[in-house]
Amino acid sequence: MKKNNEFIPACPIPIQQYPQIMLSHGGGGKMMHQLIEKMFVETFKNPLLDQRHDAAVLSCSSEKIAFTTDSYVINPLFFPGGNIGQLAVCGTVNDLAMAGACPKYLSVGFVLEEGLPVETLWQIVRDMQATALECGVQIVTGDTKVVDRGKADKIFINTAGIGILEYTLEINPREVREGDAVIVSGDVGRHGMAVMAVREGLSFESDIESDVAPLSGLIHDILSEGIHVHCLRDLTRGGLASALNEISQACQCGIHIEEAAIPVEENVHGACEMLGFDPIYVACEGRFAAFVPSEEVQKTLDVMRGHPSGQGACVIGEVRKGSAGVVTMKSKIGVDRIVDMLSGEQLPRIC
Amino acid sequence: MKKNNEFIPACPIPIQQYPQIMLSHGGGGKMMHQLIEKMFVETFKNPLLDQRHDAAVLSCSSEKIAFTTDSYVINPLFFPGGNIGQLAVCGTVNDLAMAGACPKYLSVGFVLEEGLPVETLWQIVRDMQATALECGVQIVTGDTKVVDRGKADKIFINTAGIGILEYTLEINPREVREGDAVIVSGDVGRHGMAVMAVREGLSFESDIESDVAPLSGLIHDILSEGIHVHCLRDLTRGGLASALNEISQACQCGIHIEEAAIPVEENVHGACEMLGFDPIYVACEGRFAAFVPSEEVQKTLDVMRGHPSGQGACVIGEVRKGSAGVVTMKSKIGVDRIVDMLSGEQLPRIC
């Protein structure tokens, strides 16, 4: 998500007077009221949020809705290609999209550490709203808590989201079946390595940018074309390998992929080698795997490649009968190996 | 919320092996999988959660839904009368009830600090489910993040909730009008003082118990009786005084209350005097204010007093024309004074 040279509005609360978040910003009194009214309500502005009630009352035009939540604790807050605010909107929007839903409404829960620069919060809030506009979602309800210095890490954000199911298609790991093609929407591992590179203070010949992006537009294109997608899964924590393992267990089939077919950018490859990571376990924030019937592969690829978020779409493998819950990969030197789920922690706090 | 001597099930993940939460419990691999499957999915068990998808797909039987969120950062996690888990369910259920909605679905986002005893998490999760059952809500989707030691305070919980609007009645601060009676559902200030007493290491002659409780049953009783409630507001952060100030601003009327009419338990009064608090600014977690037309006051009180959560219901004041946004109170010695919003922080981290 690249930024143009844009006009940056000034922080709407007086930062000369209170440059940092204080406990009183979460106390239910005047300070909190000002923060909520001037920064959050003004920036996220919409009639639903403006109800100023304990809960937002929403119209629901569909009999089926999707509901999801994620907390974001990424460190550092700002990384090449994005920040925690964009991530908090994209992540939840993408989870809704993976269920085949059209994202509509978000809630936001901020946990702020005393001492957080108000200017930092303002930058995050602004980018949340810009990303929400890009995704066509409204932030309709929220909550703010402030904890004492040393009891959180600057800012944690939770978003929950509601989406509308416009299609009757059942999109679910259990729908995956033998013969389905496994498609990835683009190169993998970029988000995790972008964050790690900043954290480790590494600089590569060409900087690695996170792939963080909303996927709802691309999913909408696929579904509106009438493609019979069986399952969609974004490649977040645990990366491609963990996503395939989870789906393989749920559908009780085997999944076989080819290492040579998995797109990984050269600088990501280099960073992975340097830090000892395998790119198929590294989180993306703007990539997904789609499981589609083999006869609809070409149509799916055409639709995906026609969208900016799916230009690098390609087939990386297929679903096979038997060996339920087992993911295998043909390596670049032609040897088959089992791709297991990680047992430990590879990359803490990358989302 | 009192507990009986109940059967306490053993922790479903092996605590001998891993007695504390580790970073790998949030890493997207096997450890996280075990925590989610064995502890969360097993305990919150329901078919919607069991979809194991990025988002839960829900039926929506109503054209209007309510949506809300709250993060819970209370310190200490356990206090007389409840814990953070019960609070996280009740708080969000109550916010939905205050919009006149029947609470249906919750999401849960855990932020866990490395080193949190797994047994503590298990106790909280169990109590969340018990409270959810009591409220008739299902926990249908969730997320878990683990942050390194010293970067959070044991556990933070976010819940978001969806409720169904069964009645067409408009319940909203802007519906409040001149002549409305202000009713509180019971004694105020207990939750905040119960937490403060533990935190300050005070022991009173009789221990103060938090009033934390779900209010959705009581609100359902009021609405199903056809009472034309104009507004409902739970008395959480900032207490009764802040709630009345917010509503007075939204409806552009004045609100006048009588100090002598506000129920405050004697031990709460004593604790407030000792610690220098005014009980009308102290948070409750199981109390609300209702604004009802004067001709329906008796009926409302009858219904409220017939429910365990509303036995102490009483009228404490009325809405007056003019002096928009101003709350006045006749003190016990007969003098009128303005009840302002707090400007600073009185009680950090009580919810």
XYZ file of C-alpha atoms in Angstrom:
702
model
C 0.000 0.000 0.000
C 1.939 2.963 -1.285
C 1.224 6.505 -0.394
C 1.232 9.502 -2.647
C 2.303 12.922 -1.571
C -0.906 13.682 0.185
C -2.200 16.550 2.274
C -1.790 15.563 5.910
C -4.368 17.169 8.167
C -3.185 18.491 11.529
C -3.932 16.549 14.694
C -7.432 17.588 15.795
C -6.629 17.683 19.510
C -4.109 20.200 20.878
C -0.814 18.318 21.079
C 1.106 21.257 22.520
C -0.953 20.918 25.670
C -1.039 17.120 25.856
C 1.611 15.620 23.565
C 1.200 12.135 25.017
C -1.667 9.852 25.940
C -2.424 10.036 29.663
C -4.467 7.756 31.890
C -7.203 10.406 31.899
C -7.682 9.829 28.145
C -9.315 6.556 29.162
C -11.130 7.633 32.311
C -14.613 8.333 31.029
C -14.321 12.081 31.657
C -13.649 15.250 29.640
C -10.236 14.223 28.291
C -11.606 10.963 26.965
C -14.631 12.702 25.551
C -12.386 15.099 23.622
C -10.220 12.292 22.247
C -13.259 10.333 21.110
C -15.211 13.258 19.672
C -12.380 15.212 18.047
C -10.140 12.417 16.850
C -12.167 9.229 16.444
C -15.721 10.373 15.649
C -14.520 13.217 13.400
C -12.106 11.002 11.454
C -14.241 7.858 11.122
C -17.274 10.106 10.494
C -20.461 8.337 9.419
C -24.115 8.473 10.538
C -23.950 5.044 12.228
C -21.012 5.989 14.450
C -22.720 9.298 15.078
C -25.535 7.600 17.010
C -23.297 8.008 20.090
C -24.909 5.097 21.794
C -23.517 2.073 23.635
C -24.034 0.048 20.459
C -24.474 1.010 16.794
C -27.824 0.031 15.268
C -27.314 -1.246 11.720
C -29.476 -2.333 8.830
C -28.934 -5.901 7.793
C -30.035 -6.602 4.265
C -28.996 -10.242 4.178
C -30.141 -13.386 5.941
C -26.565 -14.514 6.340
C -23.775 -12.437 7.767
C -20.125 -13.150 8.535
C -18.513 -12.064 11.815
C -14.843 -12.070 12.736
C -12.269 -10.449 15.009
C -8.513 -9.934 15.250
C -6.221 -8.115 17.640
C -3.123 -6.410 16.274
C 0.016 -6.220 18.403
C 2.637 -5.764 15.697
C 6.074 -4.449 16.589
C 7.212 -2.028 15.151
C 4.016 -0.031 14.584
C 5.313 1.329 11.270
C 7.022 -0.878 8.682
C 7.846 -0.581 4.973
C 4.511 -0.584 3.162
C 2.167 0.040 6.062
C 1.417 0.417 9.748
C -0.690 -1.187 12.487
C -3.733 0.884 11.499
C -3.833 -0.311 7.880
C -3.165 -3.829 9.101
C -6.046 -3.669 11.605
C -8.497 -2.748 8.848
C -7.108 -5.027 6.104
C -6.743 -8.061 8.369
C -10.357 -8.111 9.462
C -11.699 -7.127 6.038
C -9.686 -10.001 4.557
C -11.020 -12.521 7.073
C -14.562 -11.554 6.048
C -13.648 -11.779 2.363
C -12.232 -15.307 2.924
C -15.704 -16.405 4.048
C -17.080 -15.012 0.776
C -18.636 -12.030 2.536
C -18.717 -8.425 1.434
C -17.238 -6.453 4.384
C -19.539 -3.699 5.683
C -18.984 -2.668 9.294
C -16.013 -2.592 11.653
C -15.662 -2.041 15.375
C -12.389 -0.742 16.804
C -11.008 -1.312 20.304
C -7.871 0.638 21.196
C -5.636 -0.305 24.128
C -3.237 2.616 24.517
C -0.151 2.745 26.709
C 0.247 5.880 28.779
C 2.936 7.975 27.065
C 2.016 7.063 23.465
C 2.616 10.203 21.378
C -0.768 11.617 20.369
C 0.734 12.359 16.950
C 1.470 8.626 16.473
C -2.109 7.731 17.346
C -3.349 10.375 14.935
C -1.263 8.965 12.086
C -2.612 5.452 12.767
C -6.229 6.634 13.024
C -5.947 8.567 9.775
C -4.573 5.545 7.945
C -7.295 3.321 9.397
C -9.930 5.589 7.929
C -8.151 5.842 4.548
C -7.978 2.034 4.393
C -11.610 1.685 5.494
C -12.662 4.005 2.668
C -10.601 1.972 0.217
C -12.362 -1.216 1.374
C -15.822 0.339 1.457
C -16.322 -0.404 5.154
C -17.532 1.902 7.909
C -16.085 2.027 11.426
C -19.339 2.196 13.383
C -18.506 1.553 17.024
C -15.425 1.636 19.222
C -13.807 1.590 22.614
C -10.678 3.129 24.126
C -8.732 1.945 27.149
C -5.535 3.444 28.507
C -3.165 1.376 30.650
C -0.256 2.622 32.749
C 3.222 2.948 31.312
C 4.943 -0.423 30.940
C 1.666 -2.392 30.935
C 1.234 -2.531 27.140
C 3.455 -1.788 24.140
C 2.402 1.627 22.790
C -0.833 0.542 21.099
C -2.839 -2.625 20.531
C -5.833 -2.519 18.205
C -8.714 -4.952 18.000
C -11.110 -4.830 15.093
C -14.211 -6.958 14.672
C -16.074 -6.979 11.390
C -19.458 -7.799 9.918
C -19.907 -8.717 6.264
C -22.890 -9.599 4.137
C -23.074 -12.892 2.223
C -24.304 -11.973 -1.230
C -23.771 -15.397 -2.806
C -25.199 -18.734 -1.737
C -21.955 -20.529 -2.569
C -20.605 -22.513 0.387
C -16.976 -21.399 0.864
C -15.451 -23.515 3.572
C -12.405 -25.732 4.227
C -14.740 -28.738 4.324
C -15.825 -28.096 0.732
C -12.327 -28.754 -0.595
C -12.122 -32.010 -2.580
C -9.815 -34.249 -4.564
C -8.638 -32.669 -7.781
C -9.056 -29.056 -6.642
C -6.264 -26.794 -7.788
C -4.401 -24.746 -5.189
C -3.859 -21.193 -6.401
C -1.915 -18.479 -4.572
C -2.712 -14.862 -5.368
C 0.907 -13.686 -5.534
C 4.387 -13.929 -4.051
C 4.554 -15.065 -0.430
C 6.490 -14.072 2.692
C 6.806 -10.356 2.094
C 4.951 -8.993 5.128
C 6.820 -11.084 7.685
C 10.224 -10.364 6.182
C 9.513 -6.628 5.839
C 8.751 -6.495 9.570
C 11.701 -8.701 10.533
C 14.107 -6.670 8.413
C 13.128 -3.483 10.276
C 13.257 -5.206 13.619
C 16.676 -6.726 13.020
C 17.976 -3.469 11.586
C 18.831 -5.132 8.287
C 18.971 -3.219 5.051
C 18.805 -5.107 1.831
C 19.810 -3.989 -1.582
C 16.191 -3.291 -2.382
C 13.923 -2.769 0.595
C 11.257 -5.361 1.201
C 7.761 -3.875 1.360
C 4.887 -5.542 3.165
C 2.147 -6.896 0.912
C -0.577 -5.624 3.282
C -3.684 -4.905 1.181
C -7.433 -5.404 1.268
C -8.502 -8.506 -0.666
C -12.249 -7.932 -0.694
C -12.258 -6.350 -4.163
C -10.433 -9.271 -5.724
C -12.668 -11.819 -3.968
C -15.712 -9.903 -5.176
C -14.421 -10.175 -8.755
C -13.953 -13.948 -8.424
C -17.394 -14.558 -6.929
C -19.261 -12.251 -9.282
C -17.791 -14.230 -12.195
C -19.615 -17.273 -10.843
C -16.492 -19.312 -10.157
C -17.256 -22.258 -7.870
C -14.559 -21.567 -5.297
C -14.456 -24.263 -2.618
C -12.274 -22.487 -0.091
C -10.359 -19.257 0.405
C -7.738 -18.699 3.098
C -5.456 -15.733 3.687
C -1.837 -16.596 4.387
C -1.316 -14.785 7.688
C 0.289 -16.201 10.845
C 2.179 -19.368 10.028
C 2.137 -18.497 6.320
C 1.238 -20.724 3.381
C 2.401 -23.909 5.123
C 0.118 -23.487 8.154
C -2.886 -22.491 6.040
C -2.510 -25.611 3.852
C -2.098 -27.846 6.919
C -5.267 -26.504 8.514
C -7.283 -26.970 5.339
C -5.866 -30.415 4.704
C -7.016 -31.453 8.180
C -10.462 -29.913 7.769
C -11.186 -31.474 4.355
C -9.524 -34.806 5.204
C -7.536 -34.851 1.984
C -3.859 -34.542 1.169
C -2.425 -31.425 -0.444
C 0.571 -31.585 -2.743
C 2.472 -28.485 -3.822
C 5.591 -27.804 -5.888
C 8.254 -25.580 -4.396
C 9.353 -24.319 -7.808
C 5.838 -23.046 -8.485
C 5.594 -20.907 -5.317
C 6.367 -17.277 -6.119
C 8.881 -15.703 -3.720
C 10.594 -12.409 -4.510
C 14.348 -12.513 -4.694
C 14.969 -10.076 -1.845
C 12.531 -12.033 0.362
C 14.423 -15.183 -0.495
C 17.679 -13.526 0.434
C 16.363 -12.204 3.722
C 14.908 -15.614 4.583
C 18.242 -17.307 3.926
C 20.096 -14.736 5.985
C 17.729 -15.041 8.971
C 17.087 -18.761 8.670
C 13.419 -18.730 7.706
C 11.494 -20.758 5.185
C 9.302 -18.372 3.131
C 6.361 -20.795 3.098
C 6.035 -20.293 6.874
C 6.307 -16.495 6.739
C 3.132 -14.403 7.086
C 1.611 -12.378 4.274
C -1.107 -9.767 4.830
C -2.363 -9.394 1.274
C -2.151 -12.917 -0.153
C -4.501 -15.872 -0.106
C -4.863 -19.415 -1.335
C -7.918 -20.375 -3.386
C -9.135 -23.950 -3.882
C -11.029 -24.244 -7.169
C -12.251 -27.122 -9.355
C -9.621 -27.950 -11.984
C -11.937 -27.062 -14.881
C -12.249 -23.480 -13.585
C -8.536 -22.832 -13.045
C -7.926 -20.799 -16.173
C -10.959 -18.600 -15.655
C -9.921 -18.016 -12.045
C -6.386 -17.088 -13.013
C -7.682 -14.693 -15.673
C -9.948 -12.923 -13.200
C -7.270 -12.778 -10.505
C -4.558 -11.473 -12.793
C -6.910 -8.722 -13.913
C -6.945 -7.233 -10.409
C -3.974 -5.299 -8.925
C -3.907 -7.606 -5.856
C -3.830 -10.797 -7.934
C -1.388 -10.064 -10.724
C 1.009 -12.742 -9.547
C -1.643 -15.461 -9.212
C -0.508 -18.972 -10.130
C -1.248 -22.635 -9.482
C 1.098 -24.180 -6.898
C -0.436 -27.600 -6.370
C -3.486 -29.807 -6.048
C -5.668 -31.678 -3.583
C -5.158 -35.441 -3.545
C -7.199 -38.298 -2.201
C -5.998 -40.045 0.928
C -3.195 -39.006 3.321
C -5.728 -36.788 5.115
C -4.161 -33.858 6.908
C -0.799 -34.276 5.187
C 0.778 -31.574 3.060
C 3.612 -32.683 0.787
C 5.933 -30.599 -1.348
C 8.131 -31.521 -4.280
C 11.323 -29.585 -3.613
C 13.305 -27.766 -6.286
C 15.661 -30.733 -6.550
C 12.724 -33.066 -7.139
C 12.380 -34.738 -3.721
C 8.979 -35.011 -2.010
C 8.866 -33.997 1.651
C 6.186 -33.454 4.263
C 5.386 -29.815 5.054
C 4.514 -29.903 8.730
C 2.839 -27.318 10.887
C 5.306 -25.268 12.916
C 5.564 -26.433 16.488
C 7.115 -23.340 17.989
C 7.160 -19.649 17.281
C 8.956 -18.384 14.246
C 8.075 -14.713 14.066
C 6.499 -13.164 17.138
C 4.307 -10.086 16.795
C 4.254 -9.637 13.056
C 0.517 -8.808 13.094
C -22.374 -12.929 40.460
C -21.935 -15.466 43.191
C -20.602 -18.899 42.658
C -21.854 -22.102 44.181
C -19.633 -24.961 45.110
C -19.385 -26.243 41.635
C -17.482 -28.998 39.912
C -14.389 -27.437 38.376
C -13.151 -29.277 35.282
C -9.414 -29.803 34.924
C -7.445 -27.641 32.494
C -7.756 -29.313 29.082
C -4.154 -28.670 28.053
C -1.277 -30.303 29.955
C -0.125 -27.682 32.462
C 2.664 -29.836 33.872
C 4.423 -29.551 30.549
C 3.651 -25.895 29.836
C 2.441 -24.170 33.013
C 2.711 -20.709 31.470
C 1.735 -19.053 28.212
C 4.688 -18.874 25.831
C 5.207 -16.864 22.655
C 4.654 -20.045 20.664
C 1.034 -20.147 21.935
C 0.439 -17.223 19.583
C 2.642 -18.218 16.652
C 0.180 -19.925 14.340
C 1.736 -23.378 14.834
C 1.030 -26.546 16.824
C 1.082 -24.948 20.284
C -1.422 -22.336 19.251
C -3.539 -24.926 17.529
C -3.684 -26.974 20.743
C -4.612 -23.959 22.870
C -7.381 -22.949 20.480
C -8.781 -26.428 19.871
C -8.526 -27.862 23.387
C -9.239 -24.835 25.493
C -11.237 -22.309 23.466
C -13.181 -24.360 20.915
C -13.950 -27.136 23.441
C -15.126 -24.724 26.134
C -17.083 -22.257 23.998
C -18.395 -25.215 21.979
C -21.138 -24.424 19.451
C -21.717 -25.239 15.774
C -20.985 -21.687 14.625
C -17.558 -21.575 16.273
C -16.969 -25.075 14.967
C -16.899 -23.817 11.358
C -13.151 -23.229 11.925
C -13.074 -20.587 9.302
C -11.593 -17.093 9.199
C -15.051 -15.706 9.947
C -18.206 -17.245 11.420
C -21.207 -17.317 9.104
C -24.379 -16.486 11.044
C -28.077 -16.373 10.368
C -29.591 -12.982 10.815
C -33.321 -13.081 11.449
C -33.797 -9.352 11.865
C -33.505 -6.348 9.571
C -31.887 -4.360 12.332
C -28.927 -5.475 14.380
C -26.847 -3.814 17.075
C -23.047 -4.006 17.074
C -20.655 -2.995 19.842
C -17.178 -3.614 21.244
C -15.224 -3.191 24.472
C -11.721 -4.058 25.583
C -11.160 -5.160 29.171
C -7.892 -4.299 30.920
C -9.010 -4.515 34.556
C -6.425 -4.835 37.298
C -6.612 -7.096 39.314
C -8.021 -9.848 37.095
C -10.011 -11.329 39.993
C -12.041 -9.173 42.383
C -14.846 -9.804 44.888
C -17.861 -10.839 42.849
C -16.215 -11.584 39.519
C -13.252 -11.587 37.183
C -12.169 -10.152 33.835
C -13.857 -13.011 31.946
C -17.313 -12.398 33.390
C -16.802 -8.686 32.888
C -15.838 -9.158 29.230
C -19.078 -11.013 28.532
C -21.405 -8.888 30.698
C -20.002 -5.562 29.519
C -20.616 -6.206 25.847
C -23.944 -7.971 26.440
C -25.042 -4.945 28.479
C -24.027 -2.473 25.770
C -26.223 -4.387 23.319
C -29.090 -4.491 25.815
C -28.824 -0.696 26.280
C -29.619 -0.297 22.569
C -32.729 -2.430 23.132
C -31.161 -5.409 21.364
C -31.301 -9.050 22.341
C -27.619 -10.160 22.514
C -26.848 -13.165 20.285
C -23.216 -13.511 19.217
C -19.853 -12.535 20.702
C -16.335 -12.448 19.321
C -13.374 -12.722 21.680
C -9.868 -11.344 21.157
C -7.268 -12.342 23.733
C -3.976 -10.498 24.150
C -1.900 -12.679 26.470
C 1.373 -11.756 28.139
C 4.089 -14.388 27.964
C 4.264 -15.984 31.407
C 0.521 -15.860 32.177
C -0.287 -19.034 34.142
C -2.307 -21.330 31.874
C -4.453 -22.175 34.905
C -5.438 -18.490 35.235
C -6.437 -18.351 31.584
C -8.447 -21.539 32.026
C -10.366 -20.088 34.977
C -11.179 -16.943 32.979
C -12.239 -18.893 29.875
C -14.506 -21.158 31.946
C -16.202 -18.183 33.566
C -16.644 -16.486 30.191
C -18.520 -19.505 28.924
C -20.637 -19.808 32.094
C -21.600 -16.130 31.767
C -22.290 -16.489 28.044
C -24.659 -19.376 28.796
C -26.380 -17.289 31.455
C -26.884 -14.471 28.916
C -27.962 -16.789 26.099
C -25.124 -15.650 23.815
C -22.697 -17.754 21.790
C -18.998 -17.033 21.403
C -18.668 -17.677 17.674
C -15.276 -16.338 16.588
C -12.022 -15.361 18.236
C -8.378 -14.472 18.041
C -5.341 -14.984 20.265
C -2.155 -12.955 20.371
C 0.776 -13.452 22.714
C 3.177 -10.599 23.466
C 6.536 -10.802 25.170
C 6.874 -10.483 28.924
C 6.509 -6.898 30.120
C 4.617 -5.778 26.990
C 1.102 -6.307 28.380
C -0.375 -6.914 31.830
C -1.205 -10.643 32.070
C -4.326 -10.606 29.880
C -6.436 -8.117 27.957
C -9.735 -9.262 26.458
C -11.732 -7.630 23.707
C -15.279 -8.729 23.012
C -17.482 -7.478 20.206
C -21.156 -8.364 20.138
C -24.092 -8.595 17.770
C -27.678 -8.349 18.976
C -31.031 -8.516 17.261
C -33.565 -5.685 17.538
C -36.880 -7.349 18.242
C -38.823 -4.175 18.933
C -39.323 -1.158 16.702
C -39.060 1.218 19.673
C -36.377 3.878 19.151
C -34.123 3.750 22.237
C -31.596 6.516 21.972
C -30.224 9.459 23.989
C -31.866 11.818 21.492
C -35.325 10.419 22.322
C -35.105 11.701 25.912
C -37.509 14.594 26.547
C -38.764 17.012 29.168
C -40.679 15.318 31.948
C -39.016 11.911 31.560
C -38.265 10.222 34.864
C -34.703 9.065 35.542
C -34.694 5.604 37.106
C -31.614 3.724 38.322
C -31.798 -0.056 38.528
C -30.080 -0.350 41.917
C -27.334 0.911 44.214
C -24.390 2.576 42.495
C -20.603 2.529 42.843
C -20.108 -1.053 43.935
C -17.955 -2.385 41.088
C -15.422 0.438 41.193
C -15.076 0.338 44.965
C -14.803 -3.474 45.052
C -11.860 -3.239 42.649
C -10.262 -0.288 44.440
C -10.583 -1.966 47.830
C -8.642 -5.003 46.564
C -6.081 -2.834 44.835
C -5.498 -0.636 47.888
C -5.420 -3.656 50.173
C -8.298 -2.329 52.220
C -10.586 -4.604 54.147
C -13.914 -3.302 55.255
C -16.193 -4.673 57.913
C -18.269 -6.262 55.212
C -16.542 -6.888 51.923
C -17.784 -4.944 48.941
C -18.816 -7.182 46.049
C -18.883 -5.991 42.463
C -22.353 -5.659 40.939
C -21.165 -7.179 37.634
C -24.166 -8.910 36.030
C -25.829 -9.298 32.648
C -28.718 -6.868 32.198
C -30.222 -8.300 29.031
C -32.872 -10.327 30.891
C -34.126 -7.310 32.797
C -34.175 -5.135 29.651
C -36.092 -7.877 27.852
C -38.715 -7.820 30.628
C -39.120 -4.041 30.336
C -39.444 -4.058 26.548
C -41.757 -7.053 26.359
C -44.139 -5.218 28.736
C -44.486 -2.534 26.065
C -42.992 0.267 28.177
C -42.038 3.254 26.000
C -38.454 3.596 27.230
C -36.726 6.601 25.658
C -33.169 5.758 26.624
C -31.128 3.178 28.527
C -27.524 3.650 29.614
C -25.330 1.433 31.753
C -23.352 3.220 34.433
C -19.831 2.063 33.600
C -16.709 4.255 33.295
C -17.356 7.647 34.848
C -20.400 6.256 36.690
C -23.871 7.779 36.990
C -22.590 11.359 36.705
C -20.852 10.851 33.362
C -23.763 8.870 31.885
C -26.230 11.636 32.781
C -23.922 14.319 31.379
C -23.589 12.509 28.066
C -27.331 12.024 27.745
C -28.095 15.574 28.781
C -25.809 16.797 25.991
C -27.297 14.446 23.413
C -30.948 15.300 24.157
C -30.283 19.010 24.722
C -32.241 19.076 27.968
C -31.252 19.516 31.583
C -31.310 16.625 34.043
C -32.041 17.163 37.714
C -31.426 14.486 40.332
C -31.697 14.275 44.114
C -28.712 12.989 46.042
C -30.917 11.535 48.798
C -32.732 9.378 46.247
C -29.575 7.721 44.845
C -29.080 4.310 46.430
C -25.529 3.745 47.712
C -24.684 0.867 50.049
C -23.243 1.843 53.386
C -19.909 0.042 52.912
C -19.528 1.655 49.483
C -20.191 5.017 51.081
C -17.570 4.322 53.724
C -14.982 3.211 51.189
C -15.664 6.261 49.017
C -15.186 8.593 51.990
C -11.977 6.855 53.002
C -10.492 7.004 49.481
C -11.900 10.408 48.540
C -14.341 9.337 45.822
C -17.851 10.486 45.038
C -20.024 7.390 44.464
C -21.885 9.009 41.557
C -18.623 8.987 39.563
C -17.743 5.385 40.413
C -18.330 2.679 37.790
C -20.950 -0.035 38.093
C -21.021 -3.116 35.857
C -24.575 -4.283 36.491
C -26.561 -1.053 36.830
C -28.228 1.246 34.341
C -30.303 4.393 34.098
C -33.638 4.299 32.262
C -35.442 7.365 30.922
C -39.188 6.730 30.786
C -42.305 8.890 30.329
C -43.640 9.935 33.753
C -46.948 8.098 33.230
C -45.114 4.780 32.879
C -42.875 5.115 35.920
C -44.865 2.873 38.261
C -45.204 0.115 35.682
C -41.480 0.303 34.944
C -40.554 0.108 38.626
C -42.879 -2.870 39.112
C -41.292 -4.757 36.224
C -37.740 -3.883 37.284
C -38.245 -4.822 40.922
C -39.596 -8.195 39.819
C -36.202 -9.119 38.334
C -33.167 -10.062 40.472
C -31.027 -7.388 38.775
C -33.546 -4.603 39.351
C -34.743 -5.123 42.908
C -33.322 -1.805 44.046
C -34.813 0.224 41.183
C -35.938 3.737 42.092
C -36.567 7.180 40.627
C -33.685 9.593 41.222
C -34.688 12.590 39.144
C -36.259 14.019 36.017
C -35.499 15.655 32.687
C -36.134 19.396 32.557
C -36.542 21.839 29.731
C -33.694 24.251 29.053
C -30.162 24.248 30.480
C -29.190 21.783 27.762
C -26.257 19.608 28.711
C -26.391 20.571 32.380
C -26.922 18.043 35.159
C -27.914 19.456 38.538
C -28.262 17.687 41.864
C -30.075 18.682 45.020
C -27.640 17.676 47.759
C -28.668 15.993 50.984
C -28.588 19.367 52.738
C -30.938 20.850 50.139
C -28.520 22.860 47.988
C -28.563 22.572 44.187
C -25.199 22.087 42.491
C -23.955 21.306 39.015
C -22.763 17.722 38.483
C -19.960 18.117 35.981
C -18.186 15.559 33.877
C -14.861 14.472 35.365
C -11.929 16.156 33.710
C -9.227 13.765 34.837
C -8.968 10.125 35.734
C -10.520 8.902 38.927
C -10.196 5.149 38.760
C -7.848 3.733 36.168
C -8.357 0.203 34.845
C -11.531 -0.799 36.629
C -12.944 -2.447 33.501
